[in-house]
mmCIF file with all atom_site columns, C-alpha atoms in Angstrom:
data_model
loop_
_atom_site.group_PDB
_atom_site.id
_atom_site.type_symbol
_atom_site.label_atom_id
_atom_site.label_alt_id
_atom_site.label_comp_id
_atom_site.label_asym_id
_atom_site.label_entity_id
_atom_site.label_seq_id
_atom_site.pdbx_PDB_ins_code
_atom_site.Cartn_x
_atom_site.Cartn_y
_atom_site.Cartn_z
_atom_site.occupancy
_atom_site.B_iso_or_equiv
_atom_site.pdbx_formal_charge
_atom_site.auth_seq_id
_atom_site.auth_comp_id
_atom_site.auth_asym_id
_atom_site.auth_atom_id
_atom_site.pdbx_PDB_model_num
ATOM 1   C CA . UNK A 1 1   ? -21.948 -18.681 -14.434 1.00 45.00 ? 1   UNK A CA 1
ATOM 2   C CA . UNK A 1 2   ? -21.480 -22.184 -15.886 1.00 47.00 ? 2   UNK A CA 1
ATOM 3   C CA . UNK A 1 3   ? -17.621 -23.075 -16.784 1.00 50.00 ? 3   UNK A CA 1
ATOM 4   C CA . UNK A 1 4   ? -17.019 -22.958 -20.253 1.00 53.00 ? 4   UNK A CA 1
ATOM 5   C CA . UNK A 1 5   ? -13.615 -24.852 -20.216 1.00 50.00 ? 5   UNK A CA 1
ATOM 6   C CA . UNK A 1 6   ? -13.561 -27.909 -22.525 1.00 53.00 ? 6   UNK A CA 1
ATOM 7   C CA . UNK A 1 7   ? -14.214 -31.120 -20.599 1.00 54.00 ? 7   UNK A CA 1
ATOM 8   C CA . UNK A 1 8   ? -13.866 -34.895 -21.263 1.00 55.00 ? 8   UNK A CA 1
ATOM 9   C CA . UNK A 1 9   ? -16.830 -37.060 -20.101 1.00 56.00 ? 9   UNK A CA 1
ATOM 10  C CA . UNK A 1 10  ? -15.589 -40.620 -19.185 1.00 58.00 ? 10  UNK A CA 1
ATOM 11  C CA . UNK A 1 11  ? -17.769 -43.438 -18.051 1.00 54.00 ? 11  UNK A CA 1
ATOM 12  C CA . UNK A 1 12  ? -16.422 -45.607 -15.097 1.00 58.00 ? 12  UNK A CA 1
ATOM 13  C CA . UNK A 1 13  ? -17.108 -49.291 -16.250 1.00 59.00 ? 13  UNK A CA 1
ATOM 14  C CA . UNK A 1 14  ? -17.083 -51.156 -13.348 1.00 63.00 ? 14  UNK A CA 1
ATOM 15  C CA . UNK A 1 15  ? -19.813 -48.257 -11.380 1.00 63.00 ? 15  UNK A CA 1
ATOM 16  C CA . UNK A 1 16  ? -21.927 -46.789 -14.775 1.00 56.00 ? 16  UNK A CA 1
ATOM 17  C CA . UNK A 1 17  ? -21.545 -43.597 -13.688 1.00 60.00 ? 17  UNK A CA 1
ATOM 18  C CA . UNK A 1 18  ? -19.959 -40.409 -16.343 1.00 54.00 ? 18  UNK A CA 1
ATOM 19  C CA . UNK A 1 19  ? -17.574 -38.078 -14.819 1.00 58.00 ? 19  UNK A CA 1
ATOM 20  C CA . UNK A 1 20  ? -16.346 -34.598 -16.456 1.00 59.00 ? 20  UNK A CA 1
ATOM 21  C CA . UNK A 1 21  ? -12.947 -33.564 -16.235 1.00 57.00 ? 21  UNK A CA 1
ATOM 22  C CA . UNK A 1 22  ? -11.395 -30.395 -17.414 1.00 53.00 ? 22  UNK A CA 1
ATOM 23  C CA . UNK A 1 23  ? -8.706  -31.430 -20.526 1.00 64.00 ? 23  UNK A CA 1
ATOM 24  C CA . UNK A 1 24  ? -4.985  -31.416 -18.853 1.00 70.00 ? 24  UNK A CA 1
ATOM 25  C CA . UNK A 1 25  ? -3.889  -28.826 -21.441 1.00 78.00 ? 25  UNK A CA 1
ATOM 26  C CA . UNK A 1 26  ? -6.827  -26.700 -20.046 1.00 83.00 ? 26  UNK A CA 1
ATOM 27  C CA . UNK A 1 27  ? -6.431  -27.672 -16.355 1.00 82.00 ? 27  UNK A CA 1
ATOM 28  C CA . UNK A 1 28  ? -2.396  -27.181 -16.693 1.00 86.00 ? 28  UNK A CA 1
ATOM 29  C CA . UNK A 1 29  ? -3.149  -23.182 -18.084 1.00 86.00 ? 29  UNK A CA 1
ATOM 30  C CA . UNK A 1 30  ? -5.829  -22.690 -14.879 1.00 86.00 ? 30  UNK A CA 1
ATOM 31  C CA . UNK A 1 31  ? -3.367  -23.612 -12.563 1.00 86.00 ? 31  UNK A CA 1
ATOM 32  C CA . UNK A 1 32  ? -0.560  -21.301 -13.791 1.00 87.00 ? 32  UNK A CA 1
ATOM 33  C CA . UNK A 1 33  ? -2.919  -18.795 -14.039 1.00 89.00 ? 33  UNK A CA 1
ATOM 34  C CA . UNK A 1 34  ? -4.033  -19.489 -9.998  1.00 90.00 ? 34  UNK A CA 1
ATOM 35  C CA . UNK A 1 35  ? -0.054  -19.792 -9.316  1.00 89.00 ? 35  UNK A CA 1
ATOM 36  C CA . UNK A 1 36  ? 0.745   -16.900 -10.651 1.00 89.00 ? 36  UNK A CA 1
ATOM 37  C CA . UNK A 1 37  ? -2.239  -14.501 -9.216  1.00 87.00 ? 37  UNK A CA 1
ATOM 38  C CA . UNK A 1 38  ? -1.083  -15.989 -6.010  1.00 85.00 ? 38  UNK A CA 1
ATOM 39  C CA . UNK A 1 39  ? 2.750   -15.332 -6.467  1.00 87.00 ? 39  UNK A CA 1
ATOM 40  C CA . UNK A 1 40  ? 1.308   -11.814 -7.809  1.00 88.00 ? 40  UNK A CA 1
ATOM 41  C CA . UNK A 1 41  ? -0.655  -11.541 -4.175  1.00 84.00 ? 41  UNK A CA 1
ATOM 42  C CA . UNK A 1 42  ? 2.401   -12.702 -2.288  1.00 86.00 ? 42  UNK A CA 1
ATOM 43  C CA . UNK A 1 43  ? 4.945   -10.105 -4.128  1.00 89.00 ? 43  UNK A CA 1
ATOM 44  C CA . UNK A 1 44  ? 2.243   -7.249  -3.355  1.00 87.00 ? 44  UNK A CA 1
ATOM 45  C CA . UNK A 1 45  ? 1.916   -8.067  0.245   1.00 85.00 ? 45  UNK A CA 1
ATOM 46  C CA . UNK A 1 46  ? 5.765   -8.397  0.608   1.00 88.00 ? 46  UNK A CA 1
ATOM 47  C CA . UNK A 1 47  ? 6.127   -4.442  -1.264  1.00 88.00 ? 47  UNK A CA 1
ATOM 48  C CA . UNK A 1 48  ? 3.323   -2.982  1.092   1.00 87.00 ? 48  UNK A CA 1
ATOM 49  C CA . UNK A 1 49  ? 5.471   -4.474  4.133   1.00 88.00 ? 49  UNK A CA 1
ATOM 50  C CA . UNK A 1 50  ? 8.164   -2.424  2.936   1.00 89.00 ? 50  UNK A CA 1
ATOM 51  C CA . UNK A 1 51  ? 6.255   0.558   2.007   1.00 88.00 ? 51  UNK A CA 1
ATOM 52  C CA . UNK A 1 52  ? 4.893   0.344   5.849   1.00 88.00 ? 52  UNK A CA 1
ATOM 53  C CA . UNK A 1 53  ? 8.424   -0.675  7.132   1.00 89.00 ? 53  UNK A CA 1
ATOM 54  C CA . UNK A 1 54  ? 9.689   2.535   5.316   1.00 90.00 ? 54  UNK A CA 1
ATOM 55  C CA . UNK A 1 55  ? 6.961   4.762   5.620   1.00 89.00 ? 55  UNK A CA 1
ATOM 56  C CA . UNK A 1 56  ? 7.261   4.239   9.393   1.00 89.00 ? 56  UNK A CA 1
ATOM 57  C CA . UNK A 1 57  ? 10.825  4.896   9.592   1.00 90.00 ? 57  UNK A CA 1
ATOM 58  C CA . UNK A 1 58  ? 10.346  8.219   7.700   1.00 90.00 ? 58  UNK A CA 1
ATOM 59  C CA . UNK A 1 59  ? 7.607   9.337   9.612   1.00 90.00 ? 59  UNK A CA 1
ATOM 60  C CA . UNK A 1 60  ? 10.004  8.849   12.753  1.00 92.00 ? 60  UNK A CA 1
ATOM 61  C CA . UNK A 1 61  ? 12.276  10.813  11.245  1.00 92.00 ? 61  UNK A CA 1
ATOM 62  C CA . UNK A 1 62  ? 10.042  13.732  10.690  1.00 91.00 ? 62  UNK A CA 1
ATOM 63  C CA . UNK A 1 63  ? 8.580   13.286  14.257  1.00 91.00 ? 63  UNK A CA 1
ATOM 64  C CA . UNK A 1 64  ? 12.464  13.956  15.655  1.00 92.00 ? 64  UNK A CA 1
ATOM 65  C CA . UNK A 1 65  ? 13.373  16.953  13.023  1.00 91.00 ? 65  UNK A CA 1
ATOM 66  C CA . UNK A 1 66  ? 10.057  18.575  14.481  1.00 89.00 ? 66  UNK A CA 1
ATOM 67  C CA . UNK A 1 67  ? 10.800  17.719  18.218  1.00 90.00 ? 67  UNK A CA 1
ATOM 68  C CA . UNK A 1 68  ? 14.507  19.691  17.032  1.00 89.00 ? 68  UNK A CA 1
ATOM 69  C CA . UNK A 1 69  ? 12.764  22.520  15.163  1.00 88.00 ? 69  UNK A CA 1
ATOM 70  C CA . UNK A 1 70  ? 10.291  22.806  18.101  1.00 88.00 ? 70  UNK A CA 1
ATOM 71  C CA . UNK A 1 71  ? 13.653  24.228  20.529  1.00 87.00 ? 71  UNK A CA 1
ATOM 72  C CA . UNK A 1 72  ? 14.397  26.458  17.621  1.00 88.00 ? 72  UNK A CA 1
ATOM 73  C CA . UNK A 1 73  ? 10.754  27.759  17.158  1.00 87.00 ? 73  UNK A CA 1
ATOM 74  C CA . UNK A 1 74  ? 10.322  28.382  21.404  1.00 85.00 ? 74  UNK A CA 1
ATOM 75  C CA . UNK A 1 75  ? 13.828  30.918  21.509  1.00 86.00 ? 75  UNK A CA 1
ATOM 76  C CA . UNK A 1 76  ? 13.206  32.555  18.348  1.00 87.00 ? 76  UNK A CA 1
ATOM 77  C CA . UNK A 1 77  ? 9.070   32.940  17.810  1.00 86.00 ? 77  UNK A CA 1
ATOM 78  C CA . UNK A 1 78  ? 8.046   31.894  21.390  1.00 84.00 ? 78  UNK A CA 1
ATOM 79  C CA . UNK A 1 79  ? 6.910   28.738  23.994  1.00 86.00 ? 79  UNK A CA 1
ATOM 80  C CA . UNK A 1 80  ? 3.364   28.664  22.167  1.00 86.00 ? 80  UNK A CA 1
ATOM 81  C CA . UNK A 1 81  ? 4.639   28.051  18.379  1.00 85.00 ? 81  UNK A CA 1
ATOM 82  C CA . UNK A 1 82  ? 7.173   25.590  19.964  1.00 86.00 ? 82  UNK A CA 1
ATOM 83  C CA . UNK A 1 83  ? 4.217   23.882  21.957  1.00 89.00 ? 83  UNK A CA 1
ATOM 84  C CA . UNK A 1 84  ? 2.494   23.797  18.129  1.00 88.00 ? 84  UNK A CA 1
ATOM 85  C CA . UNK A 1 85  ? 5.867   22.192  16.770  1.00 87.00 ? 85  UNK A CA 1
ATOM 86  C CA . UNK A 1 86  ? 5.816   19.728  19.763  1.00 90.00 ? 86  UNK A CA 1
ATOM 87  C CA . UNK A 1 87  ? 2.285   18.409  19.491  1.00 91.00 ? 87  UNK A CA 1
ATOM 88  C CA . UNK A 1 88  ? 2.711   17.864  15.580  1.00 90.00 ? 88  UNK A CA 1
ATOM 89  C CA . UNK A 1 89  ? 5.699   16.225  16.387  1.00 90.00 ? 89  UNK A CA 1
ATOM 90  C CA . UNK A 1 90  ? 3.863   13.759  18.981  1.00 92.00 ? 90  UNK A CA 1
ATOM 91  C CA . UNK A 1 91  ? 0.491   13.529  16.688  1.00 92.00 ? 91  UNK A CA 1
ATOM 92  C CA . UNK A 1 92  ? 3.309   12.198  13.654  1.00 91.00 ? 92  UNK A CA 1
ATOM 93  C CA . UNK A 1 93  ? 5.136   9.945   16.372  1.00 92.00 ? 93  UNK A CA 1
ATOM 94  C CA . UNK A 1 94  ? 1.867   8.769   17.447  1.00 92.00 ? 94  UNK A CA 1
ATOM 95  C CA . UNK A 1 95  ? 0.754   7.828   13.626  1.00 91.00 ? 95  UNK A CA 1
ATOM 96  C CA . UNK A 1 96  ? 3.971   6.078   12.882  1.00 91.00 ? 96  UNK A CA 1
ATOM 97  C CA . UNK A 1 97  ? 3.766   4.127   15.862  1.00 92.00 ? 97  UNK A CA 1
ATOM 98  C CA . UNK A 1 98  ? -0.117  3.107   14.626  1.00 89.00 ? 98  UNK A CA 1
ATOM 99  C CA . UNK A 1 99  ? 1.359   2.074   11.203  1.00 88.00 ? 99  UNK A CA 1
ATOM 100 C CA . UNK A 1 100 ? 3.969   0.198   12.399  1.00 89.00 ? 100 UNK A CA 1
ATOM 101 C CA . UNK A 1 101 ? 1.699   -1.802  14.668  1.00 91.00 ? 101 UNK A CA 1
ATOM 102 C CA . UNK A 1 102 ? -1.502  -3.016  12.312  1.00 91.00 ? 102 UNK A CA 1
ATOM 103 C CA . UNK A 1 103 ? -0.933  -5.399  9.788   1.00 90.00 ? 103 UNK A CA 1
ATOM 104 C CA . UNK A 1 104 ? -0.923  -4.813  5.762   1.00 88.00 ? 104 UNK A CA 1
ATOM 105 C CA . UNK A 1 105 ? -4.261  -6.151  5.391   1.00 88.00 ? 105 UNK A CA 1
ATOM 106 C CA . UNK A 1 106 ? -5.793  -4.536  8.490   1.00 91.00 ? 106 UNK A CA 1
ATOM 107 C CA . UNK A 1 107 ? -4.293  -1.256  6.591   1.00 89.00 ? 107 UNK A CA 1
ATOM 108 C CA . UNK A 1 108 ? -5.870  -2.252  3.321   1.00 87.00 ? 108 UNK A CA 1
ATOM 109 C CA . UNK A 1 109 ? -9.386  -2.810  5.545   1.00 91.00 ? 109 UNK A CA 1
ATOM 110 C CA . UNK A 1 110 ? -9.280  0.423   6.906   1.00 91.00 ? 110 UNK A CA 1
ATOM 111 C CA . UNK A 1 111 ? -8.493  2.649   3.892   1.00 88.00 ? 111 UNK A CA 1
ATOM 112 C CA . UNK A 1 112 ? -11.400 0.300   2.365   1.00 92.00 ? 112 UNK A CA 1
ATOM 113 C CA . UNK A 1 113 ? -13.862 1.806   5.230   1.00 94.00 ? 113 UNK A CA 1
ATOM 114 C CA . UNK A 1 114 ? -12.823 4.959   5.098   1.00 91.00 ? 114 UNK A CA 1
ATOM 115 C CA . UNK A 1 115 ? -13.511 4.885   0.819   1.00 92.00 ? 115 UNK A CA 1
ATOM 116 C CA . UNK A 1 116 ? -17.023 3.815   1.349   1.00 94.00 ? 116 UNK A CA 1
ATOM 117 C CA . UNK A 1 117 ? -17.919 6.313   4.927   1.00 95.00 ? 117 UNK A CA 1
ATOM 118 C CA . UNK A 1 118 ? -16.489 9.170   3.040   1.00 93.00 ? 118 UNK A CA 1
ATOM 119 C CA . UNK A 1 119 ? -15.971 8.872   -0.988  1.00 92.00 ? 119 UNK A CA 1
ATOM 120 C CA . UNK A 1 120 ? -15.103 12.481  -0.784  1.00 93.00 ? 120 UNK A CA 1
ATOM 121 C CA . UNK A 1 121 ? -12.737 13.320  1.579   1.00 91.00 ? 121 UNK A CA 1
ATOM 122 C CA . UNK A 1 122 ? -10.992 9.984   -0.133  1.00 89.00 ? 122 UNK A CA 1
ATOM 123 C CA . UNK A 1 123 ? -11.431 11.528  -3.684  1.00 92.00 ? 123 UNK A CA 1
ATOM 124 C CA . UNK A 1 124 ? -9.730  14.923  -2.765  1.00 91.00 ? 124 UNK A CA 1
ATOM 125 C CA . UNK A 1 125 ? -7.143  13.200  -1.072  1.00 89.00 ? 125 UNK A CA 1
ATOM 126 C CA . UNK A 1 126 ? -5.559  10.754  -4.042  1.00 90.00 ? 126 UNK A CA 1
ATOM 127 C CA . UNK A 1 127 ? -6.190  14.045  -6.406  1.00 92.00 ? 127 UNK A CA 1
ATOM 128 C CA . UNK A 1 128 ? -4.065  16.084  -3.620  1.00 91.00 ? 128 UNK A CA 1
ATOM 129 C CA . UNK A 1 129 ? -1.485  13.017  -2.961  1.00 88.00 ? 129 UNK A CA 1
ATOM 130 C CA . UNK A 1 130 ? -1.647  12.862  -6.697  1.00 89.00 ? 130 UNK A CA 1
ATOM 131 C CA . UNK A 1 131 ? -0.386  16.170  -7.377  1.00 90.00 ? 131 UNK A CA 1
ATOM 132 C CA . UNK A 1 132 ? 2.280   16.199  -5.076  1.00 87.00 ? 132 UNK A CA 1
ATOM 133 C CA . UNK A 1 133 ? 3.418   13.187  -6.339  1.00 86.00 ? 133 UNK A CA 1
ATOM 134 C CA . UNK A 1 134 ? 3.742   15.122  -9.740  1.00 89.00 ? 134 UNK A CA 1
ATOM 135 C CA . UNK A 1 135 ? 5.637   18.343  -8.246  1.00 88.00 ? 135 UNK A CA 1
ATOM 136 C CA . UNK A 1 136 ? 7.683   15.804  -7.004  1.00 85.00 ? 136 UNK A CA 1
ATOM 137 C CA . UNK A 1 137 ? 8.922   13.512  -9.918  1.00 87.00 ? 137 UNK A CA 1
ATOM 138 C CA . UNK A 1 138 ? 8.752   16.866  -12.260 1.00 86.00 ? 138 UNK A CA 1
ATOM 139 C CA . UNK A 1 139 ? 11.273  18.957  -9.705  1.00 83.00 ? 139 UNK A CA 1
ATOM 140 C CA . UNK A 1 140 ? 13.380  15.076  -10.015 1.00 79.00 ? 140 UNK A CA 1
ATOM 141 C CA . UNK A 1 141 ? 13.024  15.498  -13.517 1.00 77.00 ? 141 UNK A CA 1
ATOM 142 C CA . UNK A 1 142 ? 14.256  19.305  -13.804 1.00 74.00 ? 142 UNK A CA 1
ATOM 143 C CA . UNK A 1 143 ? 16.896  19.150  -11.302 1.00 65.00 ? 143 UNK A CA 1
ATOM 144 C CA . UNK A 1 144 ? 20.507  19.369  -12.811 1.00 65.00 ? 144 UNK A CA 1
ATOM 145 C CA . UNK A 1 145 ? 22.005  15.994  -13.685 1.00 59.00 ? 145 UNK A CA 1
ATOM 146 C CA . UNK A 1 146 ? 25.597  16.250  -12.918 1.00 56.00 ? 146 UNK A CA 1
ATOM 147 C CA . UNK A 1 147 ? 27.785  19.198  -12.308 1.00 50.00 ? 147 UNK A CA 1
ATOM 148 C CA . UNK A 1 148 ? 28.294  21.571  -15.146 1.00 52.00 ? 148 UNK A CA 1
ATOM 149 C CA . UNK A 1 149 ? 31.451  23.269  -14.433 1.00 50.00 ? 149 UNK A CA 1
ATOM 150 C CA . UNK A 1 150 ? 34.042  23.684  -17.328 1.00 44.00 ? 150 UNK A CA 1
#
């Protein structure tokens, strides 16, 4: 696609030969535009680092309130259910410890992959993920927003 940017043609004297250049107003707007797509790029990568920074540290969390529930679950259901308890603790320990470990755009790769080898499975997921997100905000929404005793 040819650039459609207005351009100034000048001729070199001393060498004959024409040369276009992009008009500085013109040339000045594409490189705020590049600047800012860049400083765009750079804020995005800096939020998914936290995301994965905090998504790790919650999953952690989980894996330890399931290794505690798993104690719980062997004395009051039996050593199998706590065995369950255990291993979904260690599969979430074992995910978190993944996450924590691959970089944001080795992340970004993956979920890429996954899209195109299964468009499915990745459909019903964000609709599920979606939903729950929903429930979520809408129970933030409902709760009570202070204390309503006289």
């Amino acid at each position: 696609m040819a650039d459609t940017a207005p351009t100034e043609t000048t001729v070199d004297n001393d060498t004959g030969t024409a040369t276009r250049e992009a008009k500085p107003g013109i040339q000045t707007l594409k490189d705020n535009v590049i600047k800012f797509a860049n400083d765009a790029g750079d804020k995005a990568k800096a939020a998914a680092e936290d995301g994965k920074a905090r998504a790790g540290g919650a999953l952690d969390e989980l894996a330890t309130m399931l290794r505690d529930a798993a104690t719980s679950v062997d004395e009051k259901v039996g050593d199998q259910y706590g065995g369950y308890a255990r291993s979904a603790a260690d599969a979430v320990a074992n995910f978190s410890q993944s996450l924590q470990s691959k970089q944001v755009d080795d992340l970004i790769e993956e979920a890429r992959e996954f899209v195109k080898r299964s468009p499915a499975i990745a459909i019903g997921t964000a609709a599920a993920i979606g939903f729950v997100l929903a429930r979520v905000i809408k129970a933030g929404l409902d709760a009570p927003s202070g204390d309503t005793r006289a």
